[in-house]
JSON list of C-alpha atoms in Angstrom, two decimals:
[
{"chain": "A", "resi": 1, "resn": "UNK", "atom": "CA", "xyz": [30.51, 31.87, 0.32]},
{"chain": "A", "resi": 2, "resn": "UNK", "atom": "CA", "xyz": [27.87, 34.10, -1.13]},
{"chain": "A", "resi": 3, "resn": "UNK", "atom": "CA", "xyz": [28.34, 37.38, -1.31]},
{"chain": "A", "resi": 4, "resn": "UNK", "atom": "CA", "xyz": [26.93, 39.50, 1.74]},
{"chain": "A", "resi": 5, "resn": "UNK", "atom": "CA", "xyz": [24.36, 42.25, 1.17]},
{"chain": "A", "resi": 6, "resn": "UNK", "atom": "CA", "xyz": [24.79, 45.46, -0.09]},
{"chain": "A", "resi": 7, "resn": "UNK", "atom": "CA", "xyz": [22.92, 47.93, 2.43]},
{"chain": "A", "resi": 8, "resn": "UNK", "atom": "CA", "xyz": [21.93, 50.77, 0.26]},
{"chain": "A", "resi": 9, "resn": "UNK", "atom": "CA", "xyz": [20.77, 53.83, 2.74]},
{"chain": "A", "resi": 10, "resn": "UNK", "atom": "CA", "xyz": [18.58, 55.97, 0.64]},
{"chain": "A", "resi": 11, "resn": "UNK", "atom": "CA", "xyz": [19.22, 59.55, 0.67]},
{"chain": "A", "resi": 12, "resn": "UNK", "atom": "CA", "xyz": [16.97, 62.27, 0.92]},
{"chain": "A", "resi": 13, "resn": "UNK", "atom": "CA", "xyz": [15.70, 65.07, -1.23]},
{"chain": "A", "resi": 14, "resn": "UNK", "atom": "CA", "xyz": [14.16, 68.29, -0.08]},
{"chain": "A", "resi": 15, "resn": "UNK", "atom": "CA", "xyz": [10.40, 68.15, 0.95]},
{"chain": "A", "resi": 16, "resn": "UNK", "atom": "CA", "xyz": [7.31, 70.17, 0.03]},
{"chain": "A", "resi": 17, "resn": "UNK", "atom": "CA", "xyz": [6.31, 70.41, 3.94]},
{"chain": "A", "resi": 18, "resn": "UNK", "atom": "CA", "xyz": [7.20, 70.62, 7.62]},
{"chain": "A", "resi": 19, "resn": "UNK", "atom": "CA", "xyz": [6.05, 67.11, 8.71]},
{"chain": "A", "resi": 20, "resn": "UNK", "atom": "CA", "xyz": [7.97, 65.65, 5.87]},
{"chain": "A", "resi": 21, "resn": "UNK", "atom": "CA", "xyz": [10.90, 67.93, 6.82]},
{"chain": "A", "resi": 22, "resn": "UNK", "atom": "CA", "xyz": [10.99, 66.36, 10.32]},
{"chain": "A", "resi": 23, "resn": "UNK", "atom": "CA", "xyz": [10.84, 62.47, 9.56]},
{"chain": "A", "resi": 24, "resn": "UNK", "atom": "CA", "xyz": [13.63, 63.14, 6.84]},
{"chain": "A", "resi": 25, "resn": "UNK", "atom": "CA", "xyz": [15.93, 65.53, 8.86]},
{"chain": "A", "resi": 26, "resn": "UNK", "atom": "CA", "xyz": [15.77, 61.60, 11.11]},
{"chain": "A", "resi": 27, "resn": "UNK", "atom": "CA", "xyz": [17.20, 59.68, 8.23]},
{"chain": "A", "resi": 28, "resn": "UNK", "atom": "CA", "xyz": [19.60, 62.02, 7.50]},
{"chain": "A", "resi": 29, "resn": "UNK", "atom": "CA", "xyz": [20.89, 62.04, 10.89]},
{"chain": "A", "resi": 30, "resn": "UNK", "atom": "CA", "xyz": [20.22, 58.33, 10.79]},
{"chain": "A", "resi": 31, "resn": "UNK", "atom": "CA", "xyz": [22.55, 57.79, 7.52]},
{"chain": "A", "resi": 32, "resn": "UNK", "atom": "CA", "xyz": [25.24, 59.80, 9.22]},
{"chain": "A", "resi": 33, "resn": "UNK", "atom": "CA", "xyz": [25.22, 57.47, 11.81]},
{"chain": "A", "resi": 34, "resn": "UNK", "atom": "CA", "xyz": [24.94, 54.13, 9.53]},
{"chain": "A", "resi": 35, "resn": "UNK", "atom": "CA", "xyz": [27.91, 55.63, 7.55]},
{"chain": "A", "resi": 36, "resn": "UNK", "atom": "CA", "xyz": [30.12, 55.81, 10.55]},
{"chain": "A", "resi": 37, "resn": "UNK", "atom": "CA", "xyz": [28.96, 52.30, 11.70]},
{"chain": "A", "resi": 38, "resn": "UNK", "atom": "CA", "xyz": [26.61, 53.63, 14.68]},
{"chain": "A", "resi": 39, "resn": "UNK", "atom": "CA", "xyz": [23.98, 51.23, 13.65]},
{"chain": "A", "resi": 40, "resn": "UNK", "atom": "CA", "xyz": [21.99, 51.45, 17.03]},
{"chain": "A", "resi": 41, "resn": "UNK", "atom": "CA", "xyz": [21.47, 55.00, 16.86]},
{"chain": "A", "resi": 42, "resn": "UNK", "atom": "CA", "xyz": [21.10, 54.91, 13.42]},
{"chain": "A", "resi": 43, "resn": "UNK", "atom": "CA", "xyz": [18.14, 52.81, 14.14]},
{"chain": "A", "resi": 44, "resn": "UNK", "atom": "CA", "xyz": [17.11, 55.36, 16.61]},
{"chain": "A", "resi": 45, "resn": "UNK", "atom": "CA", "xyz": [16.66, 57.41, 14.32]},
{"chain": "A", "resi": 46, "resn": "UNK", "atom": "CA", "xyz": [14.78, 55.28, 11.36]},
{"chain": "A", "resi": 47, "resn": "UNK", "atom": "CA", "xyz": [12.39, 54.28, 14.12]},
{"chain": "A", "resi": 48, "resn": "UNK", "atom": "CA", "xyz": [11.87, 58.24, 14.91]},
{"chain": "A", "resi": 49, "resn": "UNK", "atom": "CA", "xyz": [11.15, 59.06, 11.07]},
{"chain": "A", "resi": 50, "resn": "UNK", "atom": "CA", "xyz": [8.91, 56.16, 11.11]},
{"chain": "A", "resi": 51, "resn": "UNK", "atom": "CA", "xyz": [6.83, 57.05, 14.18]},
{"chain": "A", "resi": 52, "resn": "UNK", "atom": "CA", "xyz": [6.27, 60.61, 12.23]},
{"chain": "A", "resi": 53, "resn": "UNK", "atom": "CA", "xyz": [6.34, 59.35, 8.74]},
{"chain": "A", "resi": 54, "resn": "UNK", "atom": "CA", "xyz": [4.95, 55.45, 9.00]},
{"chain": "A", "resi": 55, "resn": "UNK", "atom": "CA", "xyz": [4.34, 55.79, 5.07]},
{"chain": "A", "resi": 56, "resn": "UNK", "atom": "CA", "xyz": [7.95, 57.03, 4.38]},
{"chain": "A", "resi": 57, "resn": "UNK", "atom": "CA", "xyz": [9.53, 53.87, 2.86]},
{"chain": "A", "resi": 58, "resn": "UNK", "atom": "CA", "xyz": [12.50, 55.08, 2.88]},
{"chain": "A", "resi": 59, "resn": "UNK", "atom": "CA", "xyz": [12.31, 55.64, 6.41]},
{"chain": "A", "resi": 60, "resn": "UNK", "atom": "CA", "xyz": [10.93, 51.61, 6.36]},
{"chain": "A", "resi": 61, "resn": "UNK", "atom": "CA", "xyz": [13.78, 50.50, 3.92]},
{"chain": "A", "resi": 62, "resn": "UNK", "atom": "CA", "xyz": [16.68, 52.35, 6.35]},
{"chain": "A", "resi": 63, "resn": "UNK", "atom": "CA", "xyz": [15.17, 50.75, 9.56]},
{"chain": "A", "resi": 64, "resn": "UNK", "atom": "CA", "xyz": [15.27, 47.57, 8.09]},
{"chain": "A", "resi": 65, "resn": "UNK", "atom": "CA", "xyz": [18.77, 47.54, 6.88]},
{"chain": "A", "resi": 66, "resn": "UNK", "atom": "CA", "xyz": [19.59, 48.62, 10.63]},
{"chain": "A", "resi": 67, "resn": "UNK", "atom": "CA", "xyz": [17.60, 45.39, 12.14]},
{"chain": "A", "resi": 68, "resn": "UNK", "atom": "CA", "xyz": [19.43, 43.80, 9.30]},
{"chain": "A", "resi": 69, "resn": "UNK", "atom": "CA", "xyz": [23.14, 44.58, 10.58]},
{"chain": "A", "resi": 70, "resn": "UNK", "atom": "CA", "xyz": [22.28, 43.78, 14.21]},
{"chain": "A", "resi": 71, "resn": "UNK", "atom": "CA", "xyz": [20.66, 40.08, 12.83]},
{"chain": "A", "resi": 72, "resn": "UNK", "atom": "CA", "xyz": [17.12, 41.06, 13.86]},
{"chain": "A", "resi": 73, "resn": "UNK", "atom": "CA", "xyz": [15.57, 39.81, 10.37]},
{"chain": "A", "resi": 74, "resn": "UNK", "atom": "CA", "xyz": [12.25, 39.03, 11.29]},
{"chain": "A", "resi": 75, "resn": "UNK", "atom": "CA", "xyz": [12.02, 42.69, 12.11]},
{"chain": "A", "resi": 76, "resn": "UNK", "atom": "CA", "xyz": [13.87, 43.27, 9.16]},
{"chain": "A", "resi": 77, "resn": "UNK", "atom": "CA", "xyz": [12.22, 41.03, 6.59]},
{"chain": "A", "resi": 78, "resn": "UNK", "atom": "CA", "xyz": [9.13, 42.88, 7.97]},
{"chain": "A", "resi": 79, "resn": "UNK", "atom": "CA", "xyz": [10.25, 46.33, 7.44]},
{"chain": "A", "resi": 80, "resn": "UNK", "atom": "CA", "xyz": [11.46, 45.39, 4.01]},
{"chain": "A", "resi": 81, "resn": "UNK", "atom": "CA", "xyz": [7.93, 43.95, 3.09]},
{"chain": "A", "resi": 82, "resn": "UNK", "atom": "CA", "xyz": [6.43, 47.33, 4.04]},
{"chain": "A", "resi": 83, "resn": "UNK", "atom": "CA", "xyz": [8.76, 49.41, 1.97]},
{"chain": "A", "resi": 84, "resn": "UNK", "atom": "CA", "xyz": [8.34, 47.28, -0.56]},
{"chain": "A", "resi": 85, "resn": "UNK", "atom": "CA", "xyz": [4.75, 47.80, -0.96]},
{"chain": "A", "resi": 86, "resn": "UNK", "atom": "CA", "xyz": [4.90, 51.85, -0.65]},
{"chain": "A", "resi": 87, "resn": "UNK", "atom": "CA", "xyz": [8.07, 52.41, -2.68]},
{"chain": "A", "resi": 88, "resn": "UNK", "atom": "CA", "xyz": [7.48, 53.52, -6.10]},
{"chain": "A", "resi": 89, "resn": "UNK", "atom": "CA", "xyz": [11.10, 53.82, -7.45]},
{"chain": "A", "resi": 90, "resn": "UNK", "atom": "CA", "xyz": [11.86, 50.25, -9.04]},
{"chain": "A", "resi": 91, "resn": "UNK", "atom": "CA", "xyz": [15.67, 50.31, -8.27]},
{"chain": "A", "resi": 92, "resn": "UNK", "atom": "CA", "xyz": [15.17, 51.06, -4.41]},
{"chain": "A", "resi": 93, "resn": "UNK", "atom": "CA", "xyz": [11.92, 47.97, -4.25]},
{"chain": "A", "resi": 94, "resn": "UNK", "atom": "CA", "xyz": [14.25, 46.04, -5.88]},
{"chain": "A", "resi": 95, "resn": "UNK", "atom": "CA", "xyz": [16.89, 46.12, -2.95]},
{"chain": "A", "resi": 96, "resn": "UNK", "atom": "CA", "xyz": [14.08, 45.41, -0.70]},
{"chain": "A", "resi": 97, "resn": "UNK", "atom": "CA", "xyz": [13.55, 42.33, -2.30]},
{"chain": "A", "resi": 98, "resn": "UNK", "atom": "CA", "xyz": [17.64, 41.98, -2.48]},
{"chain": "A", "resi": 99, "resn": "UNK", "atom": "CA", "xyz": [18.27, 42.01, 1.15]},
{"chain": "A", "resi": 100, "resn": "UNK", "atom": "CA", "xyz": [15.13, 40.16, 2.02]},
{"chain": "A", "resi": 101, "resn": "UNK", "atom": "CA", "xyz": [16.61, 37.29, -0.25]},
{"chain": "A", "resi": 102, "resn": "UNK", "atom": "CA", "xyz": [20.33, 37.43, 1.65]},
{"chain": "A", "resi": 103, "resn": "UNK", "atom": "CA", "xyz": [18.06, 36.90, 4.98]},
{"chain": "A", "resi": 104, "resn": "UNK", "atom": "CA", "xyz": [16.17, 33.85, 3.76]},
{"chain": "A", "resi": 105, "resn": "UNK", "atom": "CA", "xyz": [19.85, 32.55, 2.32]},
{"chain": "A", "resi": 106, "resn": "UNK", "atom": "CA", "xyz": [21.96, 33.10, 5.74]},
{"chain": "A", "resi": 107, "resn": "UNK", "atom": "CA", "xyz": [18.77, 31.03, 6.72]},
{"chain": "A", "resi": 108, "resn": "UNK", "atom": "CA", "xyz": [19.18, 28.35, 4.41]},
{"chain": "A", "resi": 109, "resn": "UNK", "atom": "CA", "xyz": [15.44, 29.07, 3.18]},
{"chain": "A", "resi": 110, "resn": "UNK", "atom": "CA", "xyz": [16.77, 29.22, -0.50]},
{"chain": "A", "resi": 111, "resn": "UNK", "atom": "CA", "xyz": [13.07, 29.06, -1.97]},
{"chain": "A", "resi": 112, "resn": "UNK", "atom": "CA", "xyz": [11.85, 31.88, -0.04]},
{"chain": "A", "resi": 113, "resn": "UNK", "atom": "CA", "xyz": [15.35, 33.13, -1.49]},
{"chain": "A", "resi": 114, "resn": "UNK", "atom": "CA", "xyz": [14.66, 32.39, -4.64]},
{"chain": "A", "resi": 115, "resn": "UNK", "atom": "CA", "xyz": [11.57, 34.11, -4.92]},
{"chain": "A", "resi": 116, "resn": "UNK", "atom": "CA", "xyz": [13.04, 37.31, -3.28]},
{"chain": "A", "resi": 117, "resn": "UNK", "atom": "CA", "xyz": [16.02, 37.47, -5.63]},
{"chain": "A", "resi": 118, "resn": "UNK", "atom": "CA", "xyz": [13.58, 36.92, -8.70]},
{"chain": "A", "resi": 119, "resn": "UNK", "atom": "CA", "xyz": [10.91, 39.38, -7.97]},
{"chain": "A", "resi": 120, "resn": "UNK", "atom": "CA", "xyz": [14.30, 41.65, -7.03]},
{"chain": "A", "resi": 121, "resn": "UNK", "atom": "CA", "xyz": [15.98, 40.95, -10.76]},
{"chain": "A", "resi": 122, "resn": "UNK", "atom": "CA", "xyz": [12.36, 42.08, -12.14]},
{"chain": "A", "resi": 123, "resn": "UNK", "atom": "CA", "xyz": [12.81, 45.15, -10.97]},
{"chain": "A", "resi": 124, "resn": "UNK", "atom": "CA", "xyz": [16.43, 45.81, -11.80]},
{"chain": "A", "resi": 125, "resn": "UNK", "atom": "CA", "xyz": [17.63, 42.69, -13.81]},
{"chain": "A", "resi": 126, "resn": "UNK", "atom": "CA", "xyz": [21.13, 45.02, -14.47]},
{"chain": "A", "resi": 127, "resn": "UNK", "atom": "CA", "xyz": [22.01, 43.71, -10.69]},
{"chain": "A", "resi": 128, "resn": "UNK", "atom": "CA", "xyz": [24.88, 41.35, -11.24]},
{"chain": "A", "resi": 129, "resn": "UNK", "atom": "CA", "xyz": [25.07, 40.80, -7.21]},
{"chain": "A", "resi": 130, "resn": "UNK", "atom": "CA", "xyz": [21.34, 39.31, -6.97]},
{"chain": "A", "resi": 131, "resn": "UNK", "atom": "CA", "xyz": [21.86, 37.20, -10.63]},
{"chain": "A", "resi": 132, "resn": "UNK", "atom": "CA", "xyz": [24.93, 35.78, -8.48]},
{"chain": "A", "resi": 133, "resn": "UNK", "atom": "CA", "xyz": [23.46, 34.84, -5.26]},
{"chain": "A", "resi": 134, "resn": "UNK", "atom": "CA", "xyz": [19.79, 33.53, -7.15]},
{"chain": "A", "resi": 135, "resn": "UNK", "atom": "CA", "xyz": [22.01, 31.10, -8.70]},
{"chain": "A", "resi": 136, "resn": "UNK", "atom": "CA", "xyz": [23.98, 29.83, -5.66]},
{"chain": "A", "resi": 137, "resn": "UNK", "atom": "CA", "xyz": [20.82, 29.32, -4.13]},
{"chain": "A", "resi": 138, "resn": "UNK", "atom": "CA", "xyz": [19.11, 27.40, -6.58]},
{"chain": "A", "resi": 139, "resn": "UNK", "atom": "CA", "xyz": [22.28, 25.31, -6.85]},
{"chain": "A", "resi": 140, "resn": "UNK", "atom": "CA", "xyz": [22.24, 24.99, -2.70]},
{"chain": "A", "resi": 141, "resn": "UNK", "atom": "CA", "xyz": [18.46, 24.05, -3.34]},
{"chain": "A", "resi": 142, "resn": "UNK", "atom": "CA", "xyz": [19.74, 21.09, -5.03]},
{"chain": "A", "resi": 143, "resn": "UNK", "atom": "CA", "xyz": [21.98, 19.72, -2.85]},
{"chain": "A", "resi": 144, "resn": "UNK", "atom": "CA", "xyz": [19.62, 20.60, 0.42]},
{"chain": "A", "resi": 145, "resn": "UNK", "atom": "CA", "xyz": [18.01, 17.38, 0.03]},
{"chain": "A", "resi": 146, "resn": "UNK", "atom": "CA", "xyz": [21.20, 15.26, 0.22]},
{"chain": "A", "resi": 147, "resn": "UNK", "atom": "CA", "xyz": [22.29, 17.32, 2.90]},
{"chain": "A", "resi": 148, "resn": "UNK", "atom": "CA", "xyz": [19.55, 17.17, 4.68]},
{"chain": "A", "resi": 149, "resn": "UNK", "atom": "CA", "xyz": [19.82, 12.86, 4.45]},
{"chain": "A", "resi": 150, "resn": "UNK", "atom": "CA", "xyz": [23.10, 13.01, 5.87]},
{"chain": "A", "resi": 151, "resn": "UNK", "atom": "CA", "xyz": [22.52, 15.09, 8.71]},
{"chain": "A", "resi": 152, "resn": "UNK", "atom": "CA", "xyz": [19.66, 12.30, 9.54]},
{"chain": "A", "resi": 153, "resn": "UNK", "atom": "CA", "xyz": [21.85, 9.64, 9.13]},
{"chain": "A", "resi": 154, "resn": "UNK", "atom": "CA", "xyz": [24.20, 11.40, 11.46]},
{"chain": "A", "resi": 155, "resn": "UNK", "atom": "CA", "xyz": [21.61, 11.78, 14.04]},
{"chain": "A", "resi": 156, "resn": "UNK", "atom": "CA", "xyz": [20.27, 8.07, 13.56]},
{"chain": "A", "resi": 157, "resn": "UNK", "atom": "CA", "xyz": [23.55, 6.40, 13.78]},
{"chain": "A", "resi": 158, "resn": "UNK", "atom": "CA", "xyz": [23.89, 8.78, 17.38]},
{"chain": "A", "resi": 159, "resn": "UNK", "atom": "CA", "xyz": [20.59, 8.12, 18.37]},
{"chain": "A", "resi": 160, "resn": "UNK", "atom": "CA", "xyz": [21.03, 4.14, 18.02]},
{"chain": "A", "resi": 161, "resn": "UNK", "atom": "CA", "xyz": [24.37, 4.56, 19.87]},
{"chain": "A", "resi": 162, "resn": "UNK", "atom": "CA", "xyz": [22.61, 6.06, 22.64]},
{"chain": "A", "resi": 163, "resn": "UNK", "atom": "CA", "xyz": [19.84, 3.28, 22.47]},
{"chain": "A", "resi": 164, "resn": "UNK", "atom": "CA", "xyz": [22.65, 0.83, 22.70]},
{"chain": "A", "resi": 165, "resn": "UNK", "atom": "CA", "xyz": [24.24, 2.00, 25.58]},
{"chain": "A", "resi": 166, "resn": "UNK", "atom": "CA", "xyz": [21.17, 2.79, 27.40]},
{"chain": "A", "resi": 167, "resn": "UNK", "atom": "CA", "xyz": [20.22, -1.07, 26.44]},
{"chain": "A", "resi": 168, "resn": "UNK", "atom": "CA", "xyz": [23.75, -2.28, 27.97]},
{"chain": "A", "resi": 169, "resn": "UNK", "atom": "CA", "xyz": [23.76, -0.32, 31.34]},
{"chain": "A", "resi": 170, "resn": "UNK", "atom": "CA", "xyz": [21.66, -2.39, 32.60]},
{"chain": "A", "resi": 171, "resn": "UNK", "atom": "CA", "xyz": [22.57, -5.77, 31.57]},
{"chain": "A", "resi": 172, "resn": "UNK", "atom": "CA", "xyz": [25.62, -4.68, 33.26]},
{"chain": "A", "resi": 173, "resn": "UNK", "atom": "CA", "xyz": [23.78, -3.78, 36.54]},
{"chain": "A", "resi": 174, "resn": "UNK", "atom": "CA", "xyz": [22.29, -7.15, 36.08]},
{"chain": "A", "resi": 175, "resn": "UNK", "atom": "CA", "xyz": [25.08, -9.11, 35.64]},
{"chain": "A", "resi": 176, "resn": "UNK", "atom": "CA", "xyz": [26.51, -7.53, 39.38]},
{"chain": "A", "resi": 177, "resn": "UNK", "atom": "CA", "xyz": [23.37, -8.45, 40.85]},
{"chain": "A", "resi": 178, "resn": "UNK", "atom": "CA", "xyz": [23.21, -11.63, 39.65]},
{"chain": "A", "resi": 179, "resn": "UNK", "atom": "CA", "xyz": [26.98, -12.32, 41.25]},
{"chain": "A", "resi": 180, "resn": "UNK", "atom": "CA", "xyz": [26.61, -10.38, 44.26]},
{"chain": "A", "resi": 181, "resn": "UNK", "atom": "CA", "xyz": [23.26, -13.04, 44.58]},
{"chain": "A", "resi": 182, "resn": "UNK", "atom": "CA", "xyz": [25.12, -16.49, 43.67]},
{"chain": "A", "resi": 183, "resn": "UNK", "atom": "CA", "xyz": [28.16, -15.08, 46.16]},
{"chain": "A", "resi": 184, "resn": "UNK", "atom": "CA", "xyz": [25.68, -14.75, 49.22]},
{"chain": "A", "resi": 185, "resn": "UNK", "atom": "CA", "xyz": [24.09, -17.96, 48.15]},
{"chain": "A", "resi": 186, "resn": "UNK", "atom": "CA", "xyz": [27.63, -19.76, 47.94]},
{"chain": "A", "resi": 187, "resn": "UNK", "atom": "CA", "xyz": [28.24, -18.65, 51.59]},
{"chain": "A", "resi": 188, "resn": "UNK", "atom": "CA", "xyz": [24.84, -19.21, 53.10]},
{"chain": "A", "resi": 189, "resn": "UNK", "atom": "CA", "xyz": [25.46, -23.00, 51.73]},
{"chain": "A", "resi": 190, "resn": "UNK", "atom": "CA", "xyz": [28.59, -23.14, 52.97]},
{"chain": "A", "resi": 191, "resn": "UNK", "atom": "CA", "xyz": [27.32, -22.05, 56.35]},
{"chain": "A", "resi": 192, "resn": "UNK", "atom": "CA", "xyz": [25.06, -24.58, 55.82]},
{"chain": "A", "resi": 193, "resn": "UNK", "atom": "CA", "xyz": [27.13, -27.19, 55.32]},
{"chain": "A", "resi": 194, "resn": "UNK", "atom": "CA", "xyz": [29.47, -26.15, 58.43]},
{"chain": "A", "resi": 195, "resn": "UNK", "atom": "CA", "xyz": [26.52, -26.59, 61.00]},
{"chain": "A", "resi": 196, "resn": "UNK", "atom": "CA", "xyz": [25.97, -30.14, 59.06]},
{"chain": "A", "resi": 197, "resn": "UNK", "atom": "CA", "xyz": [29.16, -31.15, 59.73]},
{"chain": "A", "resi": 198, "resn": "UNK", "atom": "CA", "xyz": [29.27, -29.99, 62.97]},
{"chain": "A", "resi": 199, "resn": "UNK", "atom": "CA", "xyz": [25.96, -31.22, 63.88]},
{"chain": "A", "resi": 200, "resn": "UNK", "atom": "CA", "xyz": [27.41, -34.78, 62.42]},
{"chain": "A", "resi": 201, "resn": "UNK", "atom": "CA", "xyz": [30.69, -34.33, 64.40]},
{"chain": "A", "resi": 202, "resn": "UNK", "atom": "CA", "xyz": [28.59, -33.96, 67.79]},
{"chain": "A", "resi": 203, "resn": "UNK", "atom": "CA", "xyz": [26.24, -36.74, 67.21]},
{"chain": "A", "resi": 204, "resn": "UNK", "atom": "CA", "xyz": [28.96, -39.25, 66.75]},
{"chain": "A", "resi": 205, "resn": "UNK", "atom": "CA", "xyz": [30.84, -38.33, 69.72]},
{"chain": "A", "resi": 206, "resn": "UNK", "atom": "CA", "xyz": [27.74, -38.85, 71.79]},
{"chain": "A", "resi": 207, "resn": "UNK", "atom": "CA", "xyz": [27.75, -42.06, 69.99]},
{"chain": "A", "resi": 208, "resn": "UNK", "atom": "CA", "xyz": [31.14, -43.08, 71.12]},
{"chain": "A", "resi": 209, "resn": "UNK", "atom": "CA", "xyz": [30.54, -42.00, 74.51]},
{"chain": "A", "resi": 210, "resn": "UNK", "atom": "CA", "xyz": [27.54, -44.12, 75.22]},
{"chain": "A", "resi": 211, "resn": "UNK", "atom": "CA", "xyz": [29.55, -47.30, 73.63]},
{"chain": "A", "resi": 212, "resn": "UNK", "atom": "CA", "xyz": [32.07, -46.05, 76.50]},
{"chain": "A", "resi": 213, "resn": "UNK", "atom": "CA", "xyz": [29.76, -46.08, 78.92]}
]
């Protein structure tokens, strides 16, 4: 078992304006929220701060965690590749890259993985959590391919079963067919052979009348 993310929601600091004091005052009500587990209207309220604020990456980190608790991670993954790209502070990019790695891992994508976790150590390479799960990935990496050839085998070996019996069913149907034909054929000889014999049994008794006669 890897260890599970580590949702970080970034707090606030005071603004220098009113437009910035609205889209925050959202994630602040939004981390309240998170905190207490109401991750819907957490989200709520990270998609409010980002309809104001669409270059607030905190606002784009904190919606993307929320996708990420409700397992929406393709909105998530996308969310985390925008605040990625307008954060500035290395330590909160870095768990961008973090939780986008845990989504590509719960995936089984482990070099997508790979590459989140390393571009996420480059930022913060003190994160023991992300050195962990970068290396159980690269070790799952590994051991994908074998996997991978027994889970074909698997489905090979069921697919020829099903081949098999699909083969046999009607062989079987055959083989009634064939029976049910040679039975009617039986009896329509031995019907034939009755009237034969009867036709035989007449004639001579006509025969033995004439002599009679």
């Amino acid at each position: 078992m890897y260890r599970f993310y580590s949702i970080l929601i970034i707090l606030t600091v005071s603004c220098m304006s009113l437009f910035a004091q609205s889209d925050r005052s959202h994630i602040r009500m939004g981390n309240r929220q998170f905190r207490q587990g109401a991750v819907e209207p957490a989200e709520v309220e990270y998609s409010k701060a980002v309809t104001k604020n669409d270059r607030n990456p905190q606002a784009l980190y904190n919606l993307g965690c929320a996708y990420m608790q409700q397992n929406k991670d393709s909105l998530a993954l996308s969310f985390f590749d925008k605040a990625s790209n307008l954060e500035t502070s290395k330590f909160r990019k870095s768990k961008s890259f973090h939780n986008a790695g845990v989504i590509f891992q719960r995936h089984q994508m482990y070099a997508e993985a790979i590459k989140a976790y390393e571009q996420s150590l480059r930022l913060n390479p003190n994160d023991d959590e992300t050195r962990y799960n970068l290396v159980l990935c690269k070790r799952n990496q590994k051991n994908q391919p074998q996997e991978n050839k027994k889970q074909q085998q698997k489905q090979e070996k069921k697919q020829e079963k099903q081949e098999q019996k699909q083969q046999e069913q009607p062989k079987d149907q055959m083989s009634k067919d064939n029976a049910e034909q040679l039975l009617q054929a039986a009896m329509q000889d031995e019907k034939n052979t009755q009237r034969k014999l009867q036709k035989a049994k007449s004639q001579s008794q006509r025969r033995n009348l004439q002599k009679n006669w």
